[in-house]
Short mmCIF file of C-alpha atoms and ligand atoms in Angstrom, two decimals:
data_model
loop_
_atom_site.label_atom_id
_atom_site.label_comp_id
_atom_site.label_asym_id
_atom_site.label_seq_id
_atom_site.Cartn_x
_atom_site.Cartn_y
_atom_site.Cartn_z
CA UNK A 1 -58.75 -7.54 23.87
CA UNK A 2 -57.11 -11.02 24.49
CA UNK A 3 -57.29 -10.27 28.83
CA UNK A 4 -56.00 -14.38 29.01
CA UNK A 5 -53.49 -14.23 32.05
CA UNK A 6 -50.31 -16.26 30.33
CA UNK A 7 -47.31 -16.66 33.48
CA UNK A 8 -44.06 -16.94 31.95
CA UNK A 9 -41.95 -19.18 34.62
CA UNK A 10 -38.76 -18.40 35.62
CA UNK A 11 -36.82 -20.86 33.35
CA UNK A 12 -38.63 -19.41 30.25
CA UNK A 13 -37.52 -15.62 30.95
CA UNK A 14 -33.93 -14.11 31.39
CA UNK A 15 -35.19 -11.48 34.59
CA UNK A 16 -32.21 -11.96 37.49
CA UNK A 17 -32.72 -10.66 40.96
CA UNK A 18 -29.60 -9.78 40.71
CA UNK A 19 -30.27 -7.15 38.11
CA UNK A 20 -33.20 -5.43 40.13
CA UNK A 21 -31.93 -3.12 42.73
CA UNK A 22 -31.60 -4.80 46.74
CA UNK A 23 -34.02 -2.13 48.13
CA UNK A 24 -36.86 -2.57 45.22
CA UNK A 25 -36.55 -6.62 46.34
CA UNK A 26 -36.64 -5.57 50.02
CA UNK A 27 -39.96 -3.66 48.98
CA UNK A 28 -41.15 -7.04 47.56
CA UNK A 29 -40.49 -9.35 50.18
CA UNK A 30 -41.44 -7.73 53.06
CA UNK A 31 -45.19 -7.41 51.01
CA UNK A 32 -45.37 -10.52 49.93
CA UNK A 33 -44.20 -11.81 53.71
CA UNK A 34 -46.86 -9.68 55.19
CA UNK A 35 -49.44 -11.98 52.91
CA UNK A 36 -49.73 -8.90 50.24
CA UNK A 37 -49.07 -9.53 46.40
CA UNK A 38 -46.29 -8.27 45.16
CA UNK A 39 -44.95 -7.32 41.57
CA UNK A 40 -41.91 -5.98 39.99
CA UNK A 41 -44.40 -3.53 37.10
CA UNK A 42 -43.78 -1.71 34.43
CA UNK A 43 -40.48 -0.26 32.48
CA UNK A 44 -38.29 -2.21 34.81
CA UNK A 45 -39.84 -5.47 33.78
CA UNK A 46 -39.64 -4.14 30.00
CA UNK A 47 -35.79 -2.94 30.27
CA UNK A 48 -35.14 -6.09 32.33
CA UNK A 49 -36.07 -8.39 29.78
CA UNK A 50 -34.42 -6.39 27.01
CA UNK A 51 -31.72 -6.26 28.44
CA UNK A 52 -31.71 -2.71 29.54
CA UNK A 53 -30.26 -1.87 33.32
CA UNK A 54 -33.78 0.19 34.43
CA UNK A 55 -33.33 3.82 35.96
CA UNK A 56 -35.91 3.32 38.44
CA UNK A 57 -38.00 0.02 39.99
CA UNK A 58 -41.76 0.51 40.33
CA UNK A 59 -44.19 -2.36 42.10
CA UNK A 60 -47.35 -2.73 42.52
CA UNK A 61 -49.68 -4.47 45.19
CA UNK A 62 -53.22 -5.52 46.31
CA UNK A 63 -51.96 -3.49 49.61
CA UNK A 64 -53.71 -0.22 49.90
CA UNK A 65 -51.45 2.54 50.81
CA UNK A 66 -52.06 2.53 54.36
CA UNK A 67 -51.14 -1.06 54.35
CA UNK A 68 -48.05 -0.01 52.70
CA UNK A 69 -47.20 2.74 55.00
CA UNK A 70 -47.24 -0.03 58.21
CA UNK A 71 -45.13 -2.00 56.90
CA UNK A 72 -42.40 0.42 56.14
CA UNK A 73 -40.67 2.91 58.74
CA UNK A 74 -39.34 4.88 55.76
CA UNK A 75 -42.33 5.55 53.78
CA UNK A 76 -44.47 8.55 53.02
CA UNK A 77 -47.67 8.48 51.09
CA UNK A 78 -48.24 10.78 48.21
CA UNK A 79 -50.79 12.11 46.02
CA UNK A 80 -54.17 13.78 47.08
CA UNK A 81 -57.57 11.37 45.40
CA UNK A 82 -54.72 8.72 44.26
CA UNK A 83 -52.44 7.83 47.31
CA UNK A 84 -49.69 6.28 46.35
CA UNK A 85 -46.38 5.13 48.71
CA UNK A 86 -42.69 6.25 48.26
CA UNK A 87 -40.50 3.99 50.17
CA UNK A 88 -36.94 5.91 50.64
CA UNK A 89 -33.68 4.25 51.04
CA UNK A 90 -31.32 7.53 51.00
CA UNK A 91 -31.34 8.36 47.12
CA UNK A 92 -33.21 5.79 46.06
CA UNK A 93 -37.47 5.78 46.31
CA UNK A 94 -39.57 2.89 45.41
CA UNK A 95 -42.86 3.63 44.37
CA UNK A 96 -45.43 1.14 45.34
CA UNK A 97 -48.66 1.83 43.73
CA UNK A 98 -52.05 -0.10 44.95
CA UNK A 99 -53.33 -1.90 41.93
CA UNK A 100 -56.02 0.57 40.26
CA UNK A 101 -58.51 0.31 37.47
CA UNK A 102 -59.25 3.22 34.54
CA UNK A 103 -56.89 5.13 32.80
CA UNK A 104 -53.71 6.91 33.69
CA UNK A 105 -51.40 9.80 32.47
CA UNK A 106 -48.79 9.28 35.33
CA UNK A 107 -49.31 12.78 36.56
CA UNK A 108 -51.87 12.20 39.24
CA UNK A 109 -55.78 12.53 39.66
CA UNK A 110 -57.94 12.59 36.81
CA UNK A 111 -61.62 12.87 35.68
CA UNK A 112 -63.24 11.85 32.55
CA UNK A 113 -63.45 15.46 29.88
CA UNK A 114 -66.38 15.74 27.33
CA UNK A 115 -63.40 15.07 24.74
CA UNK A 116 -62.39 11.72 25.82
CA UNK A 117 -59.44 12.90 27.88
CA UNK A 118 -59.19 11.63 31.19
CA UNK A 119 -58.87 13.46 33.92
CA UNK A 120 -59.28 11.96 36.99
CA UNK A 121 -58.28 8.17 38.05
CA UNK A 122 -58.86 7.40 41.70
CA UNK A 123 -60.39 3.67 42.24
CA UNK A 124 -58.08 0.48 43.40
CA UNK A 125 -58.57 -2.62 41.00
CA UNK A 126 -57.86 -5.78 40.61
CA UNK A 127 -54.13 -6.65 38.74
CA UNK A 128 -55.72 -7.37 35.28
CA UNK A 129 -57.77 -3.68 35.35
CA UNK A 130 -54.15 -2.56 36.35
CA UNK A 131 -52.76 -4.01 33.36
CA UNK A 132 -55.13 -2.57 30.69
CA UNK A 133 -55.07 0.85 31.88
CA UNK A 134 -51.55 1.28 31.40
CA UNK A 135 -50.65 2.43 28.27
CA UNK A 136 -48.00 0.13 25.99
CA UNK A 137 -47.94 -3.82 26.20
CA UNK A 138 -44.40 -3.76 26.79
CA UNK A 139 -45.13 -1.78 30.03
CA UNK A 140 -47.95 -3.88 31.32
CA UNK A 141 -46.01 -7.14 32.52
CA UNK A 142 -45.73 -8.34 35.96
CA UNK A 143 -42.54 -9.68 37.59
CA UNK A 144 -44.14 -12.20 40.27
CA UNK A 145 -42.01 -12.10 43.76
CA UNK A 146 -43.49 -15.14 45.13
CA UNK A 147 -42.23 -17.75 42.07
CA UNK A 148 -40.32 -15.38 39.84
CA UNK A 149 -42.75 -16.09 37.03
CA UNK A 150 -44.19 -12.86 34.83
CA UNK A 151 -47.87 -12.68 34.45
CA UNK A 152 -48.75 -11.06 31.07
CA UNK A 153 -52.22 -10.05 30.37
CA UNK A 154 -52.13 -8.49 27.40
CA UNK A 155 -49.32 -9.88 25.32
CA UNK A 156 -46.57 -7.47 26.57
CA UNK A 157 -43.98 -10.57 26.74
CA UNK A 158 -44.16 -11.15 23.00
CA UNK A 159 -44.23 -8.03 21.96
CA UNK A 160 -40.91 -6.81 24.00
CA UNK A 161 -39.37 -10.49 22.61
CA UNK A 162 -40.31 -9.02 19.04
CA UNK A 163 -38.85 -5.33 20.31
CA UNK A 164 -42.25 -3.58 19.18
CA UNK A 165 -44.42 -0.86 21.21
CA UNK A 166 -47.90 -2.09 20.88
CA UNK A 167 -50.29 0.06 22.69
CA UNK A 168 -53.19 -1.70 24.67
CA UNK A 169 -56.89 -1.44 23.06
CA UNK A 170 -57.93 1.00 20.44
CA UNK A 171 -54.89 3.45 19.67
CA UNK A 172 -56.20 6.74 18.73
CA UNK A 173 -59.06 6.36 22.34
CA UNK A 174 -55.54 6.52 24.14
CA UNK A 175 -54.39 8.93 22.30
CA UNK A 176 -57.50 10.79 23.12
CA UNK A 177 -57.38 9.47 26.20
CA UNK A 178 -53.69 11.09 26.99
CA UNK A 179 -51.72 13.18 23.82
CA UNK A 180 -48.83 12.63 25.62
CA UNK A 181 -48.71 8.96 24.87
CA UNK A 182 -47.69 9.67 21.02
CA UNK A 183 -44.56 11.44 22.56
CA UNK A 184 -43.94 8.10 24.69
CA UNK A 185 -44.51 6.07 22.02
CA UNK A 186 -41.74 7.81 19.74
CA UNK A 187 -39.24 8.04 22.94
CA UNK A 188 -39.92 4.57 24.48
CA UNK A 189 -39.28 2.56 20.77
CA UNK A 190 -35.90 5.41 20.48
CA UNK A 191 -34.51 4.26 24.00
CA UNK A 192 -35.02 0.90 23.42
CA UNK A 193 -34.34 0.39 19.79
CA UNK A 194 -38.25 -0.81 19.36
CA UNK A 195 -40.52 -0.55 16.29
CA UNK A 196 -43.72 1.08 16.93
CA UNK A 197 -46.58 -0.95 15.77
CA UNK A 198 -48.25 -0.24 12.82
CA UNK A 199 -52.00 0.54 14.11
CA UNK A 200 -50.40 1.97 17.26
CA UNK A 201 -47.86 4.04 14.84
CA UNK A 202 -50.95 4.70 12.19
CA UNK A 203 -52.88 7.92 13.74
CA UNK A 204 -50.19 9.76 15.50
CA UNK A 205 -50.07 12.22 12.63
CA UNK A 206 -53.66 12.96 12.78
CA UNK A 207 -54.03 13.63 16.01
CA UNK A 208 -50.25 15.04 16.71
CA UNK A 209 -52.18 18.77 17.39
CA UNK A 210 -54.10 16.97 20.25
CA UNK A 211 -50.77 17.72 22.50
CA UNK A 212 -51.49 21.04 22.41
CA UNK A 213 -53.84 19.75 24.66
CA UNK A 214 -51.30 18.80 27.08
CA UNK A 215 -49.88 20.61 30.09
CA UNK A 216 -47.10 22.45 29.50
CA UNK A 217 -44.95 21.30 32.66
CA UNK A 218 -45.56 18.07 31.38
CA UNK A 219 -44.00 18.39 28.06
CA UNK A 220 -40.89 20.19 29.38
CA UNK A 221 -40.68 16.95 31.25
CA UNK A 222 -40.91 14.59 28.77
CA UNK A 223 -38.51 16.65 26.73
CA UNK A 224 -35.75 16.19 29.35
CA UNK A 225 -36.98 12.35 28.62
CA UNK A 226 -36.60 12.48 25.04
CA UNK A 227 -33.93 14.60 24.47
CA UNK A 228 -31.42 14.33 27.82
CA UNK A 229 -31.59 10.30 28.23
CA UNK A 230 -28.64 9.02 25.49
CA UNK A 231 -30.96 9.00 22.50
CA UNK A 232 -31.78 12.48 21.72
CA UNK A 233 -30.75 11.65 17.90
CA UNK A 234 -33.16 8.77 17.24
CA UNK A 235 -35.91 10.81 19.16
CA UNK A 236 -35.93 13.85 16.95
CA UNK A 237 -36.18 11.89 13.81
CA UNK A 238 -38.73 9.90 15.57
CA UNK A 239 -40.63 12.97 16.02
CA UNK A 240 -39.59 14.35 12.59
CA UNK A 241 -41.15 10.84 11.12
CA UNK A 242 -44.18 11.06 13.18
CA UNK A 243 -44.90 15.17 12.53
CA UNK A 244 -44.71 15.80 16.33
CA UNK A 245 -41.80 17.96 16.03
CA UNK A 246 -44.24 19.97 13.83
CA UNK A 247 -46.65 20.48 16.89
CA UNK A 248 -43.86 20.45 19.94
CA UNK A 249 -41.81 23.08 18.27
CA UNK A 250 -43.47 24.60 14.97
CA UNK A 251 -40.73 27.04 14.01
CA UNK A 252 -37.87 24.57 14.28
CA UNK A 253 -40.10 22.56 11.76
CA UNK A 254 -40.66 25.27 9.20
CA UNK A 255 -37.30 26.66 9.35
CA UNK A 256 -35.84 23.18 8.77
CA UNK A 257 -37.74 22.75 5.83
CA UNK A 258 -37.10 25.82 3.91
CA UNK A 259 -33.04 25.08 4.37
CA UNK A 260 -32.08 24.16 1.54
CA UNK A 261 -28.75 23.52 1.86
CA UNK A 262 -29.51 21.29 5.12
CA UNK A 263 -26.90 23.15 7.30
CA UNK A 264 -29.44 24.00 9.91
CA UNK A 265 -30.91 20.28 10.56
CA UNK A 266 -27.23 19.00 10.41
CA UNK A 267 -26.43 21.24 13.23
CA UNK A 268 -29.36 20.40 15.71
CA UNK A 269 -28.25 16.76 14.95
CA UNK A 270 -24.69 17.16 15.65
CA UNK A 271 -25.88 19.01 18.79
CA UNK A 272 -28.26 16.32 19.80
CA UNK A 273 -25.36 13.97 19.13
CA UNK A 274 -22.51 16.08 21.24
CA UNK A 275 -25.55 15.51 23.85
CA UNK A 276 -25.69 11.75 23.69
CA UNK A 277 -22.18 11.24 23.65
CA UNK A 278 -21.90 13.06 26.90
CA UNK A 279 -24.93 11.18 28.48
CA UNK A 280 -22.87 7.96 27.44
CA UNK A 281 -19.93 9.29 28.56
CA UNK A 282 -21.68 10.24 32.25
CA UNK A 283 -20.87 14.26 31.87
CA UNK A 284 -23.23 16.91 32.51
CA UNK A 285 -25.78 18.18 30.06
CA UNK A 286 -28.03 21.37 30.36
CA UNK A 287 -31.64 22.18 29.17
CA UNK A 288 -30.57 25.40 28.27
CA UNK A 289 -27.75 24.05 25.87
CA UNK A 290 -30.09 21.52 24.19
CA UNK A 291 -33.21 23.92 23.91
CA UNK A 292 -30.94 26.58 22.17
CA UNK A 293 -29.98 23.88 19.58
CA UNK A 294 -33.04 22.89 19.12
CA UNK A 295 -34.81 25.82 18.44
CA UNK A 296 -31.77 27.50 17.00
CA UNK A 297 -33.25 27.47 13.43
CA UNK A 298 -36.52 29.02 14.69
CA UNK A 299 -34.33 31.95 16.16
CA UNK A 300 -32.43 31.87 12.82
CA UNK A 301 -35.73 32.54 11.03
CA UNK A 302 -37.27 34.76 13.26
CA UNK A 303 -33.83 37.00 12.92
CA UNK A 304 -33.87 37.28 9.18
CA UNK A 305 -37.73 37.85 9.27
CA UNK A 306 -36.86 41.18 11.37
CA UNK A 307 -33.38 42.15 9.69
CA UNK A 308 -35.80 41.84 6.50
CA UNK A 309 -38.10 44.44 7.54
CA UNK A 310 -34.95 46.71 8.51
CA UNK A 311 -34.99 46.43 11.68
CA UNK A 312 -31.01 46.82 13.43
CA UNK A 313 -29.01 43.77 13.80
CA UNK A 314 -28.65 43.85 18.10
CA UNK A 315 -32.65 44.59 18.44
CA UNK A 316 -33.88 41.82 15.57
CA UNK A 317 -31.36 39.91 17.42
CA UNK A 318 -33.05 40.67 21.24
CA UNK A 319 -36.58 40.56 19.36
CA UNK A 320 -36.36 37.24 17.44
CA UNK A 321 -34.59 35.69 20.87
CA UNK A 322 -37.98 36.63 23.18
CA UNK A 323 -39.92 36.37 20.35
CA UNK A 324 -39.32 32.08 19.82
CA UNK A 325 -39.15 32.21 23.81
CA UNK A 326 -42.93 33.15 24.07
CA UNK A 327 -43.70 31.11 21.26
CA UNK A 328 -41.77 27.80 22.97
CA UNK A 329 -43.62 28.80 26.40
CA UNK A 330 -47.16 28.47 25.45
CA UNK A 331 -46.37 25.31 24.08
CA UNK A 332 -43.33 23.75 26.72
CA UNK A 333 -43.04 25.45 29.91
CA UNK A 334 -39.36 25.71 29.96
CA UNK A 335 -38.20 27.63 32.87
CA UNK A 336 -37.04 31.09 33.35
CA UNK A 337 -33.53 29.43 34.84
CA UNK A 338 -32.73 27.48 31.52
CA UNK A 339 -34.31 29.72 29.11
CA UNK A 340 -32.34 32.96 29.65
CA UNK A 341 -29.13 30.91 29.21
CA UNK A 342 -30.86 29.65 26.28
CA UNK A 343 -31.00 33.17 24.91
CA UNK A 344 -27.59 34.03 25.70
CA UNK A 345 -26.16 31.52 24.27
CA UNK A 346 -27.64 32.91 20.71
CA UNK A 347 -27.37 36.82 21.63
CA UNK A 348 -23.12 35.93 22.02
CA UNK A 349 -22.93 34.76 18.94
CA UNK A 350 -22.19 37.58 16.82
CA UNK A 351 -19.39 38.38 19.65
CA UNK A 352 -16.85 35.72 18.38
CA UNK A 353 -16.60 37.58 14.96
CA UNK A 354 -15.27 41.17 16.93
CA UNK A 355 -12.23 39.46 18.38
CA UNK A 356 -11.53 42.30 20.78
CA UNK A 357 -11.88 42.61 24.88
CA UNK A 358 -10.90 38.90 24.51
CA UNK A 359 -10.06 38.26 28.20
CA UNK A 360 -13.61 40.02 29.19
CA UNK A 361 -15.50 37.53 26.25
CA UNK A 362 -13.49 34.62 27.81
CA UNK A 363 -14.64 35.04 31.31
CA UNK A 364 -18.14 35.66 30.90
CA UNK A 365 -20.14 32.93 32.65
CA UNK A 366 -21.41 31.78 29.31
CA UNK A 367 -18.28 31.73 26.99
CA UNK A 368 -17.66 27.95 27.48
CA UNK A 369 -21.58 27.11 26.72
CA UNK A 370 -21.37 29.85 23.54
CA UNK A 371 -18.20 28.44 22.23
CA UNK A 372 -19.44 24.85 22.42
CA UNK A 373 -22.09 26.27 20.61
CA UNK A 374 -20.17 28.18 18.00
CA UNK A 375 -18.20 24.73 17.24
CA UNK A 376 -21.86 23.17 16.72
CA UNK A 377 -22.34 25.60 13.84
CA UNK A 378 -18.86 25.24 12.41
CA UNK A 379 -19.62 21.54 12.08
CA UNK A 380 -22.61 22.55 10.17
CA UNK A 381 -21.21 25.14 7.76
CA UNK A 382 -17.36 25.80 7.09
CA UNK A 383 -18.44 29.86 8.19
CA UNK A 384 -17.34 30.15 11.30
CA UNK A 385 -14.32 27.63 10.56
CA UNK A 386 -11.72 31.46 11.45
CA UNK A 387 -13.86 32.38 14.87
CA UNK A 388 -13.02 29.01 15.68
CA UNK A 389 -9.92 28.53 15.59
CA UNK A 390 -9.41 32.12 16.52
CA UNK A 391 -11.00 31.20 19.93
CA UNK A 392 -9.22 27.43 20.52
CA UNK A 393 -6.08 29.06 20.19
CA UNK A 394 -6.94 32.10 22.58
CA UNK A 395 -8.54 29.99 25.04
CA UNK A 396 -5.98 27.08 25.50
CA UNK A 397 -3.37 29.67 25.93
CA UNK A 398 -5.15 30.25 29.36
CA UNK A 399 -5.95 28.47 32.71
CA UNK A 400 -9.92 27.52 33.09
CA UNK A 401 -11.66 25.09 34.53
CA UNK A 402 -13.10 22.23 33.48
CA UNK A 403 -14.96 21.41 30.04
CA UNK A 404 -18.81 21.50 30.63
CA UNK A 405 -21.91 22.70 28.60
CA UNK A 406 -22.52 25.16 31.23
CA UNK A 407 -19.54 25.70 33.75
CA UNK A 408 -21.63 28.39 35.85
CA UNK A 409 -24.68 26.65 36.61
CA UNK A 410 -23.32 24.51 39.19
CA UNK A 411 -24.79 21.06 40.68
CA UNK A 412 -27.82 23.06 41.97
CA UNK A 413 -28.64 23.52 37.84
CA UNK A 414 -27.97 20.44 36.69
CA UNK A 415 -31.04 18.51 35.44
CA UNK A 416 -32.12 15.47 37.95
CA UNK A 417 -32.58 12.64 36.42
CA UNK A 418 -35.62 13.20 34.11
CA UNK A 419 -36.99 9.63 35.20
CA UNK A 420 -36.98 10.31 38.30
CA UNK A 421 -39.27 12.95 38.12
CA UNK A 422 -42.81 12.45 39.12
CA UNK A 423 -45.59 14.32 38.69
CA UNK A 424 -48.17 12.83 41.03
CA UNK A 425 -48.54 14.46 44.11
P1 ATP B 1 -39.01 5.06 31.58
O1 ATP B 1 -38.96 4.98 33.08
O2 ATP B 1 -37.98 4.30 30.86
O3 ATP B 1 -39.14 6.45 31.11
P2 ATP B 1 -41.58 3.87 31.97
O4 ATP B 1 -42.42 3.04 31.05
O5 ATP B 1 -41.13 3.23 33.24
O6 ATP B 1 -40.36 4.37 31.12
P3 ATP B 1 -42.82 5.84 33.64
O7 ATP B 1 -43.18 7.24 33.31
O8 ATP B 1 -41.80 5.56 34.69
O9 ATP B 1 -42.35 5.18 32.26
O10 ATP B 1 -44.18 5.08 33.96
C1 ATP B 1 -44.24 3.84 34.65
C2 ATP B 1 -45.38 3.01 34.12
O11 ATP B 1 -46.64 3.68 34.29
C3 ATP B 1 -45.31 2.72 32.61
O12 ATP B 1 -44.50 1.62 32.33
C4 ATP B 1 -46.78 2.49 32.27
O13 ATP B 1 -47.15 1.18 32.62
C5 ATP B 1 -47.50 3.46 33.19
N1 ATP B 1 -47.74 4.75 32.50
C6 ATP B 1 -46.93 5.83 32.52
N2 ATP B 1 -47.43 6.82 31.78
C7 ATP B 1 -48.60 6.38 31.30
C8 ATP B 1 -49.62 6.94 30.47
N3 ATP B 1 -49.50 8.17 29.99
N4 ATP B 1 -50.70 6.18 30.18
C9 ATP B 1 -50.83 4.93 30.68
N5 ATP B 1 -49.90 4.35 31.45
C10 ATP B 1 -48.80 5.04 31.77
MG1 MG B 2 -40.04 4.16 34.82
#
């Protein structure tokens, strides 16, 4: 691995402090003022220079965390064998990590397992053993606070110039390493329009069972990432191309590919879709909307499996519903909160073809989420083209609030951020 530090000067690089947030530059001066290093790290640097405005700033610093922590009145330290400091401005945290050596996952301490995985990473480094245990090029560049240069150590500056995800040192060992990293691999190259490199690309399918592996907290968050973030489209054929849909959600996979006619997959796209738009167009978007669209053809399956073995429509409909939720569970620990919305959102679809008690239907919690949904399958299949318009004309005879995916949930439901999630304490 080329380790050659290369410092890209401030004329030969397009990062503005005036596109990195006041409080993540406050972070950096006062360090580098108190004699510290100080960098700008990781997908800020990466969005920065591609043009992206980042979500959240990141820097790291030869300052160990109790350094950190007497520099800055508002700071709290985090994390139990890897202490890491949160400096809070209101809203807004920067994370200031001590420069570290071995591997990382992002979701805290970790130890070395008999398989390669690692699973603990607890010892301060210098800046270059920072740089090669992260996990993409792109995401290992430094923004320098004391001349404005980047130092690159691995290539990253190149590789986001020639918009490709290039992961550092021998793919599949950080694959091993951290299964997780295939799913960045696909979401990071779909938010940012990137390629994925060919030997980084090459033994995702192989190993795409390895996330299995994985904790299942973990992959409900990076779901949020992949599919709540404005590019839930490009992420699922990412996944599709990869065969990580295959492992994440199994029955999705197989009921996709025995649909002949396509009318399934065109609905979870038009879903994923509705969902972008409304990330784009800043309005509110629920887990429990997207996970019923996306595992809407495994419940579709599932239901026909049990009405085949003559089992009555309402309990194949109740079985097949808690019979994909187990199944999604072991795999992506989707809470209780978003997956019984999930299922209700299926188990009231049958309603809109009875057309009676129509003021009850219309005020149940869920009838805005279910009719949403109802519209996603009339997109897919000219069906349910009668329930819909049935419905539209019922329901814009009458006062209700607001469109939104789920009008009952409130801000308290509402997904934070998904980047701003950590995992490390
Ligand atoms: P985004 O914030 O757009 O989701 P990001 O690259 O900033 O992307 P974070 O999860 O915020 O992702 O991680 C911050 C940095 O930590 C990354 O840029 C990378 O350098 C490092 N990192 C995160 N996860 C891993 C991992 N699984 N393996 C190695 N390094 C990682
Ligand atoms: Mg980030």
């Amino acid at each position: 691995m080329n380790q050659q530090l290369r410092i890209i000067t401030r004329d030969q690089h397009t990062v503005s402090r005036k596109a990195i947030s006041p409080n993540a530059l406050r972070v950096l001066y006062r360090l580098h003022e108190a004699g510290h290093s100080a960098f700008l790290v990781g997908g800020a640097v990466r969005d920065l220079i591609a043009g992206i405005q980042p979500k959240d700033f990141d820097v790291a610093t030869d300052a160990t965390p109790e350094q950190v922590r007497a520099l800055f009145r508002n700071c709290r330290l985090i994390g139990r064998r890897f202490r890491l400091a949160h400096v809070v401005f209101g809203r807004e945290i920067i994370e200031v990590a001590t420069f570290r050596a071995s591997s990382d996952d992002g979701s805290g301490d970790r130890e070395v397992h008999d398989d390669g995985r690692v699973l603990r990473d607890n010892v301060y480094g210098s800046i270059e053993e920072d740089a090669v245990r992260r996990d993409f090029t792109a995401n290992a560049l430094y923004y320098n606070i004391a001349d404005f240069s980047i130092h690159d150590y691995i290539g990253g500056f190149d590789d986001v110039i020639g918009r490709r995800m290039r992961m550092i040192g021998d793919a599949e060992t950080r694959y091993r390493e951290d299964p997780v990293r295939m799913l960045r691999a696909v979401r990071l190259s779909s938010k940012l329009g990137f390629t994925i490199a060919d030997d980084t690309a090459a033994p995702i399918a192989s190993l795409a069972s390895l996330l299995l592996q994985a904790a299942p907290a973990r992959l409900f968050d990076e779901c949020l990432k992949l599919f709540l973030s404005g590019h839930a489209v490009a992420s699922f054929e990412g996944l599709e191309r990869h065969g990580l849909l295959a492992v994440l959600f199994p029955e999705t996979a197989k009921a996709l590919a025995s649909n002949r006619s396509g009318a399934l997959r065109r609905m979870v796209i038009a879903g994923l879709a509705g969902t972008d738009a409304r990330v784009a167009a800043d309005e509110p978007v629920s887990p429990a909307f997207l996970f019923a669209v996306l595992l809407w053809p495994a419940y579709c399956r599932s239901l026909a499996q049990l009405e085949g073995q003559g089992m009555h429509a309402a309990e194949a409909q109740r079985r097949a519903a808690d019979r994909v939720t187990l199944h999604l569970t072991q795999v992506v620990a989707l809470p209780r909160r978003f997956s019984l919305p999930m299922q209700e959102i299926w188990l009231l679809q049958p309603r809109f073809a009875q057309r009676k008690r129509t003021g009850r239907f219309i005020a149940h919690p869920r009838f805005r989420a279910a009719f949403d949904f109802l519209k996603l399958r009339e997109r897919a299949s000219p069906n349910h083209a009668g329930d819909v318009a049935y419905w539209t004309d019922l329901y814009s005879g009458m006062p209700h609030p607001p469109e939104s995916q789920d009008d009952d949930e409130g801000g308290e439901e509402q997904p934070r951020s998904p980047r701003r999630r950590r995992r490390r304490s």
